[in-house]
Tab-separated table of C-alpha atoms in Angstrom:
chain	number	residue	atom	x	y	z
A	1	UNK	CA	-22.351	-31.499	12.094
A	2	UNK	CA	-22.976	-28.033	13.609
A	3	UNK	CA	-26.722	-28.103	13.553
A	4	UNK	CA	-27.563	-30.245	16.582
A	5	UNK	CA	-24.840	-28.819	19.128
A	6	UNK	CA	-25.873	-25.351	18.010
A	7	UNK	CA	-29.682	-26.048	18.533
A	8	UNK	CA	-28.847	-27.391	21.831
A	9	UNK	CA	-27.120	-24.343	22.733
A	10	UNK	CA	-29.758	-21.952	21.621
A	11	UNK	CA	-32.982	-23.779	22.461
A	12	UNK	CA	-35.225	-21.709	24.744
A	13	UNK	CA	-32.852	-18.675	24.614
A	14	UNK	CA	-33.691	-15.080	23.454
A	15	UNK	CA	-31.715	-12.788	21.103
A	16	UNK	CA	-30.564	-10.210	23.800
A	17	UNK	CA	-27.933	-8.357	21.672
A	18	UNK	CA	-26.704	-7.800	18.301
A	19	UNK	CA	-23.905	-5.480	17.836
A	20	UNK	CA	-20.497	-4.721	16.040
A	21	UNK	CA	-17.564	-3.056	17.756
A	22	UNK	CA	-14.988	-4.028	14.851
A	23	UNK	CA	-15.331	-3.622	11.191
A	24	UNK	CA	-16.545	-6.743	9.606
A	25	UNK	CA	-17.498	-8.535	12.762
A	26	UNK	CA	-21.164	-9.016	14.205
A	27	UNK	CA	-21.668	-10.248	17.827
A	28	UNK	CA	-25.045	-12.169	18.403
A	29	UNK	CA	-25.752	-12.581	22.196
A	30	UNK	CA	-28.284	-14.908	23.334
A	31	UNK	CA	-29.417	-15.689	26.686
A	32	UNK	CA	-31.938	-16.845	29.461
A	33	UNK	CA	-31.861	-18.078	33.072
A	34	UNK	CA	-29.793	-21.296	32.216
A	35	UNK	CA	-26.714	-18.804	30.836
A	36	UNK	CA	-25.699	-16.829	27.774
A	37	UNK	CA	-24.269	-17.876	24.410
A	38	UNK	CA	-22.435	-15.726	21.755
A	39	UNK	CA	-21.831	-16.058	18.066
A	40	UNK	CA	-19.001	-13.762	16.733
A	41	UNK	CA	-19.691	-13.653	12.890
A	42	UNK	CA	-16.683	-12.406	10.743
A	43	UNK	CA	-17.701	-11.247	7.226
A	44	UNK	CA	-14.325	-10.052	6.035
A	45	UNK	CA	-13.431	-10.267	2.389
A	46	UNK	CA	-10.279	-12.410	3.386
A	47	UNK	CA	-12.171	-14.565	5.910
A	48	UNK	CA	-15.756	-15.698	6.658
A	49	UNK	CA	-16.122	-17.716	9.789
A	50	UNK	CA	-17.907	-18.137	13.361
A	51	UNK	CA	-16.502	-18.068	16.820
A	52	UNK	CA	-18.671	-19.393	19.748
A	53	UNK	CA	-18.514	-18.343	23.386
A	54	UNK	CA	-20.480	-18.579	26.649
A	55	UNK	CA	-19.080	-15.039	27.636
A	56	UNK	CA	-18.285	-11.798	25.923
A	57	UNK	CA	-17.164	-8.495	27.056
A	58	UNK	CA	-18.603	-5.663	25.332
A	59	UNK	CA	-16.372	-2.635	24.696
A	60	UNK	CA	-17.852	0.663	26.166
A	61	UNK	CA	-16.909	2.509	23.073
A	62	UNK	CA	-17.135	2.240	19.271
A	63	UNK	CA	-19.985	-0.277	19.697
A	64	UNK	CA	-22.922	-0.114	17.522
A	65	UNK	CA	-26.250	-1.795	18.118
A	66	UNK	CA	-27.861	-3.535	14.938
A	67	UNK	CA	-30.695	-5.491	13.797
A	68	UNK	CA	-32.826	-3.915	16.653
A	69	UNK	CA	-36.126	-5.243	15.366
A	70	UNK	CA	-34.845	-8.628	16.318
A	71	UNK	CA	-33.953	-7.918	19.957
A	72	UNK	CA	-35.819	-9.602	22.734
A	73	UNK	CA	-37.154	-12.137	20.213
A	74	UNK	CA	-37.255	-15.924	21.346
A	75	UNK	CA	-35.284	-18.513	19.128
A	76	UNK	CA	-37.774	-21.083	17.695
A	77	UNK	CA	-35.549	-22.916	15.302
A	78	UNK	CA	-32.063	-23.424	14.261
A	79	UNK	CA	-30.797	-25.628	11.327
A	80	UNK	CA	-28.230	-25.687	8.463
A	81	UNK	CA	-29.641	-25.284	5.066
A	82	UNK	CA	-29.262	-28.524	2.970
A	83	UNK	CA	-26.816	-27.914	0.066
A	84	UNK	CA	-25.762	-24.298	1.337
A	85	UNK	CA	-23.163	-22.721	3.635
A	86	UNK	CA	-25.706	-21.117	5.605
A	87	UNK	CA	-27.432	-21.346	8.945
A	88	UNK	CA	-30.899	-20.178	9.895
A	89	UNK	CA	-31.895	-18.851	13.376
A	90	UNK	CA	-35.710	-18.694	13.174
A	91	UNK	CA	-37.129	-16.280	15.697
A	92	UNK	CA	-40.759	-15.775	16.593
A	93	UNK	CA	-43.180	-13.338	14.606
A	94	UNK	CA	-41.921	-14.957	11.353
A	95	UNK	CA	-38.520	-13.168	11.670
A	96	UNK	CA	-35.093	-14.872	11.012
A	97	UNK	CA	-31.224	-14.170	10.724
A	98	UNK	CA	-29.258	-16.238	7.987
A	99	UNK	CA	-25.601	-16.527	8.559
A	100	UNK	CA	-24.408	-16.792	4.923
A	101	UNK	CA	-20.900	-18.170	5.201
A	102	UNK	CA	-19.716	-17.996	1.601
A	103	UNK	CA	-15.993	-17.235	2.185
A	104	UNK	CA	-15.212	-13.798	0.813
A	105	UNK	CA	-18.951	-13.043	0.215
A	106	UNK	CA	-20.176	-13.949	3.773
A	107	UNK	CA	-23.032	-11.900	5.142
A	108	UNK	CA	-25.634	-11.781	7.812
A	109	UNK	CA	-29.311	-11.338	6.592
A	110	UNK	CA	-32.368	-10.375	8.442
A	111	UNK	CA	-35.619	-11.881	6.955
A	112	UNK	CA	-39.105	-10.995	7.419
A	113	UNK	CA	-41.041	-13.949	6.249
A	114	UNK	CA	-39.541	-14.608	2.559
A	115	UNK	CA	-38.059	-10.971	2.354
A	116	UNK	CA	-34.681	-9.600	3.487
A	117	UNK	CA	-34.920	-6.387	5.083
A	118	UNK	CA	-31.438	-5.839	6.390
A	119	UNK	CA	-27.787	-6.980	5.919
A	120	UNK	CA	-24.652	-6.508	7.989
A	121	UNK	CA	-22.001	-6.709	5.136
A	122	UNK	CA	-23.187	-3.592	3.074
A	123	UNK	CA	-20.599	-4.366	0.257
A	124	UNK	CA	-23.122	-6.962	-0.724
A	125	UNK	CA	-26.172	-4.902	-1.419
A	126	UNK	CA	-27.634	-7.481	-3.871
A	127	UNK	CA	-28.093	-9.892	-0.788
A	128	UNK	CA	-31.086	-7.566	-0.162
A	129	UNK	CA	-32.665	-9.060	-3.068
A	130	UNK	CA	-32.505	-12.569	-1.794
A	131	UNK	CA	-35.439	-14.830	-0.647
A	132	UNK	CA	-35.387	-16.893	2.640
A	133	UNK	CA	-36.634	-19.814	0.336
A	134	UNK	CA	-33.758	-19.254	-2.074
A	135	UNK	CA	-31.378	-20.996	0.507
A	136	UNK	CA	-33.499	-24.409	0.386
A	137	UNK	CA	-32.200	-26.168	-2.328
A	138	UNK	CA	-33.182	-29.782	-3.250
A	139	UNK	CA	-30.919	-31.443	-5.653
A	140	UNK	CA	-30.950	-34.973	-7.159
A	141	UNK	CA	-27.956	-36.539	-5.666
A	142	UNK	CA	-28.029	-39.881	-7.241
A	143	UNK	CA	-25.734	-41.838	-9.312
A	144	UNK	CA	-27.967	-41.115	-12.440
A	145	UNK	CA	-27.607	-37.349	-11.881
A	146	UNK	CA	-23.821	-37.789	-11.375
A	147	UNK	CA	-23.540	-39.482	-14.711
A	148	UNK	CA	-25.847	-36.694	-16.349
A	149	UNK	CA	-23.633	-34.187	-15.242
A	150	UNK	CA	-20.453	-35.987	-16.836
A	151	UNK	CA	-19.078	-37.236	-13.319
A	152	UNK	CA	-18.843	-33.714	-11.836
A	153	UNK	CA	-19.713	-33.952	-8.203
A	154	UNK	CA	-19.595	-29.974	-7.864
A	155	UNK	CA	-22.901	-29.945	-9.798
A	156	UNK	CA	-24.485	-32.192	-7.073
A	157	UNK	CA	-22.686	-31.063	-3.939
A	158	UNK	CA	-22.208	-27.351	-3.883
A	159	UNK	CA	-21.136	-27.378	-0.376
A	160	UNK	CA	-17.895	-29.339	-1.359
A	161	UNK	CA	-14.982	-27.083	-0.631
A	162	UNK	CA	-11.501	-27.109	-2.015
A	163	UNK	CA	-10.427	-30.157	-0.155
A	164	UNK	CA	-13.044	-32.556	-0.947
A	165	UNK	CA	-12.770	-31.539	-4.771
A	166	UNK	CA	-9.077	-31.942	-4.621
A	167	UNK	CA	-9.387	-35.346	-2.947
A	168	UNK	CA	-11.880	-36.407	-5.823
A	169	UNK	CA	-9.474	-35.180	-8.525
A	170	UNK	CA	-6.502	-36.997	-7.123
A	171	UNK	CA	-8.173	-40.326	-6.768
A	172	UNK	CA	-10.775	-40.213	-9.405
A	173	UNK	CA	-10.556	-43.194	-12.152
A	174	UNK	CA	-10.979	-42.895	-16.127
A	175	UNK	CA	-14.371	-44.811	-15.661
A	176	UNK	CA	-16.853	-42.148	-14.596
A	177	UNK	CA	-19.409	-44.993	-13.260
A	178	UNK	CA	-16.664	-46.162	-10.849
A	179	UNK	CA	-16.024	-42.519	-9.604
A	180	UNK	CA	-19.594	-42.693	-7.956
A	181	UNK	CA	-18.180	-44.890	-5.387
A	182	UNK	CA	-15.481	-42.489	-4.706
A	183	UNK	CA	-18.140	-39.628	-4.214
A	184	UNK	CA	-20.117	-41.833	-1.811
A	185	UNK	CA	-16.979	-42.633	0.370
A	186	UNK	CA	-16.116	-38.807	0.361
A	187	UNK	CA	-19.495	-38.066	1.805
A	188	UNK	CA	-19.223	-40.877	4.211
A	189	UNK	CA	-15.951	-39.321	5.615
A	190	UNK	CA	-17.749	-35.883	5.659
A	191	UNK	CA	-20.133	-37.354	8.170
A	192	UNK	CA	-17.803	-39.109	10.226
A	193	UNK	CA	-17.979	-36.236	12.846
A	194	UNK	CA	-14.273	-35.254	12.927
A	195	UNK	CA	-12.697	-31.739	12.372
A	196	UNK	CA	-9.512	-30.875	11.198
A	197	UNK	CA	-7.474	-27.823	10.616
A	198	UNK	CA	-5.502	-28.364	7.403
A	199	UNK	CA	-2.737	-26.564	5.338
A	200	UNK	CA	-3.482	-27.206	1.972
A	201	UNK	CA	-1.554	-25.493	-0.836
A	202	UNK	CA	-0.144	-22.947	1.852
A	203	UNK	CA	-3.867	-21.978	2.938
A	204	UNK	CA	-5.584	-22.859	6.212
A	205	UNK	CA	-8.911	-24.716	6.044
A	206	UNK	CA	-11.351	-26.212	8.545
A	207	UNK	CA	-12.341	-29.498	7.008
A	208	UNK	CA	-14.257	-32.501	7.661
A	209	UNK	CA	-12.002	-34.553	5.574
A	210	UNK	CA	-8.498	-35.597	6.567
A	211	UNK	CA	-6.540	-34.559	3.506
A	212	UNK	CA	-3.381	-32.378	3.103
A	213	UNK	CA	-1.122	-31.317	6.083
A	214	UNK	CA	-3.044	-31.808	9.161
A	215	UNK	CA	-2.377	-29.377	11.920
A	216	UNK	CA	-4.619	-30.187	14.535
A	217	UNK	CA	-7.678	-32.660	14.999
A	218	UNK	CA	-10.859	-32.064	16.989
A	219	UNK	CA	-13.915	-33.976	17.943
A	220	UNK	CA	-15.965	-30.842	19.372
A	221	UNK	CA	-17.270	-28.764	16.451
A	222	UNK	CA	-17.343	-25.456	18.705
A	223	UNK	CA	-13.581	-26.037	19.713
A	224	UNK	CA	-12.807	-26.880	16.064
A	225	UNK	CA	-14.390	-23.452	14.749
A	226	UNK	CA	-12.931	-21.327	17.326
A	227	UNK	CA	-9.548	-22.845	16.843
A	228	UNK	CA	-9.765	-22.360	13.087
A	229	UNK	CA	-10.884	-18.786	13.887
A	230	UNK	CA	-8.213	-17.720	15.841
A	231	UNK	CA	-5.686	-19.221	13.306
A	232	UNK	CA	-7.148	-17.805	10.386
A	233	UNK	CA	-7.277	-14.183	11.980
A	234	UNK	CA	-3.567	-14.659	12.735
A	235	UNK	CA	-2.732	-15.758	9.278
A	236	UNK	CA	-4.912	-12.818	7.875
A	237	UNK	CA	-3.378	-10.363	10.075
A	238	UNK	CA	0.043	-11.651	9.066
A	239	UNK	CA	-0.768	-11.320	5.358
A	240	UNK	CA	-2.114	-8.045	5.637
A	241	UNK	CA	0.837	-6.661	7.430
A	242	UNK	CA	3.150	-8.452	5.016
A	243	UNK	CA	1.336	-6.876	2.160
A	244	UNK	CA	1.624	-3.510	3.596
A	245	UNK	CA	5.181	-3.586	4.511
A	246	UNK	CA	5.942	-5.205	0.993
A	247	UNK	CA	3.809	-2.442	-0.792
A	248	UNK	CA	5.888	0.342	1.027
A	249	UNK	CA	9.202	-1.353	0.167
A	250	UNK	CA	8.349	-2.142	-3.348
A	251	UNK	CA	7.404	1.606	-4.026
A	252	UNK	CA	10.681	2.786	-2.647
A	253	UNK	CA	12.517	0.268	-4.578
A	254	UNK	CA	10.752	1.480	-7.751
A	255	UNK	CA	11.599	5.193	-6.896
A	256	UNK	CA	15.155	4.234	-6.222
A	257	UNK	CA	15.414	2.444	-9.466
A	258	UNK	CA	13.753	5.370	-11.451
A	259	UNK	CA	16.307	7.568	-9.792
A	260	UNK	CA	19.293	5.298	-10.411
A	261	UNK	CA	18.378	5.112	-14.332
A	262	UNK	CA	17.866	8.962	-14.706
A	263	UNK	CA	21.143	9.579	-12.863
A	264	UNK	CA	22.984	7.048	-15.032
A	265	UNK	CA	21.395	8.638	-17.989
A	266	UNK	CA	22.650	12.288	-16.977
A	267	UNK	CA	26.235	10.721	-16.291
A	268	UNK	CA	26.355	9.171	-19.876
A	269	UNK	CA	25.338	12.396	-21.233
A	270	UNK	CA	28.042	14.200	-19.421
A	271	UNK	CA	30.629	11.673	-20.444
A	272	UNK	CA	29.532	11.775	-24.314
A	273	UNK	CA	30.697	14.561	-26.549
A	274	UNK	CA	32.856	17.407	-25.785
A	275	UNK	CA	32.644	18.750	-22.203
A	276	UNK	CA	32.181	22.483	-21.488
A	277	UNK	CA	35.865	22.587	-20.868
A	278	UNK	CA	36.648	21.493	-24.177
A	279	UNK	CA	34.267	23.860	-25.948
A	280	UNK	CA	36.160	26.652	-23.779
A	281	UNK	CA	39.339	25.492	-25.166
A	282	UNK	CA	37.914	25.471	-28.744
A	283	UNK	CA	36.628	29.041	-28.492
A	284	UNK	CA	40.092	30.396	-27.042
A	285	UNK	CA	42.011	28.758	-29.805
A	286	UNK	CA	39.693	30.156	-32.462
A	287	UNK	CA	39.277	33.533	-30.729
A	288	UNK	CA	40.198	35.959	-33.307
A	289	UNK	CA	38.134	33.999	-36.012
A	290	UNK	CA	34.992	34.478	-34.212
A	291	UNK	CA	32.753	37.280	-35.508
A	292	UNK	CA	31.423	39.688	-32.802
A	293	UNK	CA	27.996	39.327	-31.618
A	294	UNK	CA	27.579	35.709	-32.899
A	295	UNK	CA	25.043	33.371	-31.483
A	296	UNK	CA	26.267	30.114	-33.180
A	297	UNK	CA	29.553	29.133	-34.483
A	298	UNK	CA	30.907	26.015	-36.078
A	299	UNK	CA	34.341	24.692	-35.090
A	300	UNK	CA	36.424	21.499	-35.768
A	301	UNK	CA	36.639	19.438	-32.463
A	302	UNK	CA	40.062	18.733	-31.599
A	303	UNK	CA	39.699	15.043	-30.593
A	304	UNK	CA	37.353	13.983	-33.379
A	305	UNK	CA	38.133	16.565	-36.229
A	306	UNK	CA	34.374	16.849	-36.751
A	307	UNK	CA	32.660	20.155	-37.037
A	308	UNK	CA	30.786	21.113	-33.675
A	309	UNK	CA	28.245	23.745	-33.257
A	310	UNK	CA	28.740	25.994	-30.233
A	311	UNK	CA	26.090	28.387	-29.117
A	312	UNK	CA	27.073	31.743	-27.830
A	313	UNK	CA	25.558	34.858	-26.124
A	314	UNK	CA	25.315	37.694	-28.529
A	315	UNK	CA	25.944	40.352	-25.913
A	316	UNK	CA	29.360	38.447	-24.809
A	317	UNK	CA	32.731	38.566	-26.318
A	318	UNK	CA	34.264	35.497	-27.542
A	319	UNK	CA	36.571	35.461	-24.631
A	320	UNK	CA	33.682	36.081	-22.132
A	321	UNK	CA	31.683	33.143	-23.900
A	322	UNK	CA	34.803	30.847	-23.348
A	323	UNK	CA	34.835	32.133	-19.510
A	324	UNK	CA	31.141	31.298	-19.478
A	325	UNK	CA	31.833	27.591	-20.645
A	326	UNK	CA	34.765	27.273	-18.162
A	327	UNK	CA	32.351	28.089	-15.296
A	328	UNK	CA	29.956	25.652	-16.573
A	329	UNK	CA	32.794	22.983	-16.760
A	330	UNK	CA	33.542	23.857	-12.983
A	331	UNK	CA	30.015	23.073	-12.210
A	332	UNK	CA	29.779	20.136	-14.607
A	333	UNK	CA	32.775	18.661	-12.395
A	334	UNK	CA	30.930	19.200	-9.203
A	335	UNK	CA	27.690	17.793	-10.814
A	336	UNK	CA	29.655	14.902	-11.883
A	337	UNK	CA	31.087	14.056	-8.440
A	338	UNK	CA	27.613	14.716	-6.892
A	339	UNK	CA	25.894	12.198	-9.265
A	340	UNK	CA	28.465	9.531	-8.698
A	341	UNK	CA	28.147	9.760	-5.060
A	342	UNK	CA	24.158	9.837	-5.311
A	343	UNK	CA	24.548	6.807	-7.781
A	344	UNK	CA	26.507	4.813	-5.260
A	345	UNK	CA	24.190	5.707	-2.299
A	346	UNK	CA	21.011	4.723	-4.255
A	347	UNK	CA	22.660	1.372	-5.490
A	348	UNK	CA	23.271	0.677	-1.883
A	349	UNK	CA	19.733	1.542	-0.974
A	350	UNK	CA	18.474	-0.854	-3.867
A	351	UNK	CA	20.428	-3.789	-2.376
A	352	UNK	CA	19.052	-2.956	1.279
A	353	UNK	CA	15.309	-2.723	-0.112
A	354	UNK	CA	15.841	-5.982	-1.932
A	355	UNK	CA	17.063	-7.758	1.039
A	356	UNK	CA	14.318	-6.487	3.269
A	357	UNK	CA	11.926	-7.591	0.661
A	358	UNK	CA	13.225	-10.979	0.752
A	359	UNK	CA	13.261	-11.130	4.404
A	360	UNK	CA	9.553	-10.257	4.658
A	361	UNK	CA	8.378	-12.571	1.985
A	362	UNK	CA	10.044	-15.507	3.973
A	363	UNK	CA	8.571	-14.440	7.374
A	364	UNK	CA	5.795	-16.728	8.525
A	365	UNK	CA	5.404	-15.203	12.115
A	366	UNK	CA	3.610	-12.138	12.981
A	367	UNK	CA	5.803	-11.567	16.024
A	368	UNK	CA	8.949	-11.675	13.802
A	369	UNK	CA	7.421	-9.617	11.108
A	370	UNK	CA	6.583	-6.780	13.567
A	371	UNK	CA	9.836	-6.952	15.142
A	372	UNK	CA	11.730	-6.719	11.902
A	373	UNK	CA	9.434	-4.057	10.419
A	374	UNK	CA	9.951	-1.966	13.618
A	375	UNK	CA	13.768	-2.520	13.840
A	376	UNK	CA	14.252	-1.552	10.143
A	377	UNK	CA	11.470	1.322	10.493
A	378	UNK	CA	9.800	-0.037	7.309
A	379	UNK	CA	6.209	1.217	7.994
A	380	UNK	CA	5.401	4.770	9.606
A	381	UNK	CA	2.193	6.021	10.916
A	382	UNK	CA	0.162	7.525	8.086
A	383	UNK	CA	0.697	11.312	8.205
A	384	UNK	CA	-2.495	13.670	7.416
A	385	UNK	CA	-0.161	16.090	5.797
A	386	UNK	CA	0.715	15.418	1.987
A	387	UNK	CA	4.161	14.304	1.203
A	388	UNK	CA	6.538	17.030	-0.230
A	389	UNK	CA	7.178	15.161	-3.431
A	390	UNK	CA	3.534	15.797	-4.012
A	391	UNK	CA	3.316	19.336	-3.650
A	392	UNK	CA	6.898	20.844	-4.294
A	393	UNK	CA	9.747	20.169	-6.764
A	394	UNK	CA	12.305	18.189	-4.982
A	395	UNK	CA	15.972	17.536	-5.666
A	396	UNK	CA	18.377	15.610	-3.560
A	397	UNK	CA	22.032	16.793	-3.551
A	398	UNK	CA	24.673	14.821	-1.229
A	399	UNK	CA	22.038	13.478	0.697
A	400	UNK	CA	20.255	16.903	1.322
A	401	UNK	CA	16.656	17.485	-0.003
A	402	UNK	CA	16.056	20.711	-1.698
A	403	UNK	CA	12.217	21.795	-1.987
A	404	UNK	CA	10.874	24.543	-4.351
A	405	UNK	CA	7.659	26.239	-4.364
A	406	UNK	CA	5.700	26.161	-7.622
A	407	UNK	CA	3.898	29.445	-7.320
A	408	UNK	CA	2.996	32.336	-4.834
A	409	UNK	CA	0.611	30.288	-2.741
A	410	UNK	CA	2.621	27.073	-2.769
A	411	UNK	CA	5.516	29.320	-1.683
A	412	UNK	CA	3.585	30.205	1.446
A	413	UNK	CA	2.812	26.457	2.037
A	414	UNK	CA	6.350	25.634	1.737
A	415	UNK	CA	7.707	28.245	4.010
A	416	UNK	CA	5.080	28.297	6.646
A	417	UNK	CA	3.832	24.748	6.772
A	418	UNK	CA	6.381	22.391	5.538
A	419	UNK	CA	9.871	24.167	6.756
A	420	UNK	CA	11.419	23.935	10.136
A	421	UNK	CA	13.145	26.737	11.884
A	422	UNK	CA	16.654	25.372	10.938
A	423	UNK	CA	16.127	24.587	7.440
A	424	UNK	CA	17.952	26.997	5.114
A	425	UNK	CA	15.557	29.269	3.149
A	426	UNK	CA	16.520	31.050	-0.097
A	427	UNK	CA	15.197	33.323	-2.615
A	428	UNK	CA	16.313	35.423	-5.621
A	429	UNK	CA	16.890	38.951	-4.053
A	430	UNK	CA	14.690	41.892	-4.987
A	431	UNK	CA	12.532	39.919	-7.618
A	432	UNK	CA	9.686	37.629	-7.772
A	433	UNK	CA	10.319	33.942	-7.705
A	434	UNK	CA	10.220	30.571	-5.922
A	435	UNK	CA	10.898	30.049	-2.282
A	436	UNK	CA	13.689	27.264	-1.973
A	437	UNK	CA	14.361	25.370	1.174
A	438	UNK	CA	17.328	23.059	2.086
A	439	UNK	CA	16.163	20.524	4.665
A	440	UNK	CA	18.514	20.573	7.653
A	441	UNK	CA	20.162	17.227	8.656
A	442	UNK	CA	20.572	17.385	12.387
A	443	UNK	CA	24.067	17.841	13.717
A	444	UNK	CA	25.624	18.751	10.438
A	445	UNK	CA	26.405	21.891	8.360
A	446	UNK	CA	25.048	22.431	5.034
A	447	UNK	CA	28.066	21.981	2.596
A	448	UNK	CA	29.144	24.817	0.305
A	449	UNK	CA	27.966	22.913	-2.942
A	450	UNK	CA	24.667	22.048	-1.480
A	451	UNK	CA	24.181	25.756	-0.678
A	452	UNK	CA	25.377	26.993	-4.084
A	453	UNK	CA	23.162	24.429	-5.997
A	454	UNK	CA	20.139	25.618	-3.971
A	455	UNK	CA	21.028	29.274	-4.775
A	456	UNK	CA	21.503	28.458	-8.285
A	457	UNK	CA	17.861	26.775	-8.512
A	458	UNK	CA	16.361	29.852	-6.718
A	459	UNK	CA	17.943	32.049	-9.255
A	460	UNK	CA	16.790	30.081	-12.308
A	461	UNK	CA	13.085	29.773	-10.679
A	462	UNK	CA	12.971	33.566	-10.625
A	463	UNK	CA	12.377	36.382	-13.175
A	464	UNK	CA	16.394	36.932	-13.427
A	465	UNK	CA	16.716	33.325	-14.929
A	466	UNK	CA	18.566	34.841	-17.944
A	467	UNK	CA	20.897	36.880	-16.150
A	468	UNK	CA	24.576	35.844	-16.127
A	469	UNK	CA	24.747	36.212	-12.346
A	470	UNK	CA	21.904	36.561	-9.732
A	471	UNK	CA	22.072	37.820	-6.235
A	472	UNK	CA	20.315	35.181	-3.741
A	473	UNK	CA	19.423	35.758	-0.411
A	474	UNK	CA	19.508	32.911	2.200
A	475	UNK	CA	19.016	32.561	5.909
A	476	UNK	CA	17.878	30.236	8.393
A	477	UNK	CA	13.895	29.671	8.015
A	478	UNK	CA	13.455	30.984	11.515
A	479	UNK	CA	14.336	34.395	10.378
A	480	UNK	CA	11.386	34.578	7.644
A	481	UNK	CA	7.813	35.500	8.760
A	482	UNK	CA	4.609	36.104	7.179
A	483	UNK	CA	2.853	39.559	7.947
A	484	UNK	CA	-0.817	39.337	8.036
A	485	UNK	CA	-2.532	40.832	5.076
A	486	UNK	CA	0.461	40.564	2.583
A	487	UNK	CA	-0.132	38.821	-0.758
A	488	UNK	CA	0.472	35.221	-1.229
A	489	UNK	CA	4.241	34.216	-1.245
A	490	UNK	CA	5.375	37.722	0.358
A	491	UNK	CA	7.394	37.318	3.530
A	492	UNK	CA	9.562	39.524	5.727
A	493	UNK	CA	13.099	38.530	6.134
A	494	UNK	CA	14.681	39.759	9.389
A	495	UNK	CA	18.252	38.575	8.754
A	496	UNK	CA	20.038	37.364	5.570
A	497	UNK	CA	23.160	36.696	3.761
A	498	UNK	CA	23.674	36.966	-0.016
A	499	UNK	CA	25.208	34.842	-2.616
A	500	UNK	CA	26.120	35.710	-6.232
A	501	UNK	CA	25.497	32.896	-8.144
A	502	UNK	CA	24.827	31.849	-11.767
A	503	UNK	CA	21.480	30.301	-12.458
A	504	UNK	CA	21.274	26.640	-12.544
A	505	UNK	CA	19.180	24.977	-15.207
A	506	UNK	CA	17.261	22.069	-13.063
A	507	UNK	CA	17.495	19.749	-16.334
A	508	UNK	CA	21.240	19.182	-15.263
A	509	UNK	CA	19.838	17.688	-12.106
A	510	UNK	CA	17.842	14.589	-11.344
A	511	UNK	CA	14.666	15.469	-9.785
A	512	UNK	CA	13.467	12.983	-7.075
């Protein structure tokens, strides 16, 4: 259907331009004194198609000339290969271009005689091994051949697309011989000279057969091809952007659900068995029965009556050990409150993410999708800087992010590259250890609990981890600077406050 009108357009013209200005799109420009004609060839993995125009405005930038050996050659013949979805544009000097429109394997191939010497879609490197003669397929398309292939029309008519095949399957009979008449009637419909844009199984098709949901009907092959090209590009763009937004939301949902699971497990651990306060009470009740310098003692639990093993610090008295457990109980209570708050926050976040995913999955308009994505700030511009989660230890307390360096060089990266001037910077005083940063929340003062937790982590990730209490310096990051020539991780602090804190084992927290 395209062979004669395309031949009429290109007859007597010269290939004047061949260039690409967008990935997976090649523009062929033909012209003579009578006028110009352009073919835009899409070879995307999601869509292979052609767009025809008598005008085209080439971009001044990001435009690359291709197939230069063919420029200024006259068109000698145009035809569609029989039994192939491929168009030949033969040029003088035995050179030719083949527009191989094979869906997600589409390509533009340049031939010299029978041999391919250049391709546009470099993902399909095997196309360089194709021979020009390979496209000329002669097939026996008779009733006898049909019966020999057990009534399978695909073996005789390889250019039949999804719609003719589906039409055949829907209307075929048990009698194979009778189905040959159906094949002939389908082929007659394909030659009727009408073109349709069809929605079939939620996918757009340009069809010569009226089957499925007809969106538009055309008589002009160029207008039909162009309309389909535009609609398919819109659909493809919609699907790409939906896929991108859904991928981001589904990743966030997975992370939130993992966080929820870990937090729930930690809460269950806190609720199971005797808490630190109960252990402190036990020690105080049996104060005079605990031998000095004990590291482990077994006492009967008040509630269950069962023996309970309790770890003790050898260098502390029984009373001091009890006080240590009471301090842990106080932190345990704070941790419980924080975890419950974070749990509720994550549950709300999960519900929001699920709602956003459902909305996007139902969206069938590119404009509506983009408006929703922009409003909900679902997608962000890709940052060239790696995410903090990939570089540092990251914890979240009451909505505040706490970032912790992993080694001396990583400390410099955290403090100098990933921290803002109003972030709170912490470090165990006068000892080597990790830099710790509390990320600022604009307009809010960092809560005492968050500061104490971050300080406890700074104490833990230092050489004083095993001390009972550790002095930790803290200050706005703007008062921390690097002196040229100093070792990795070494900084100068111009102004600081000090907090005396017990090291906090990060195992009691849920890392993001």
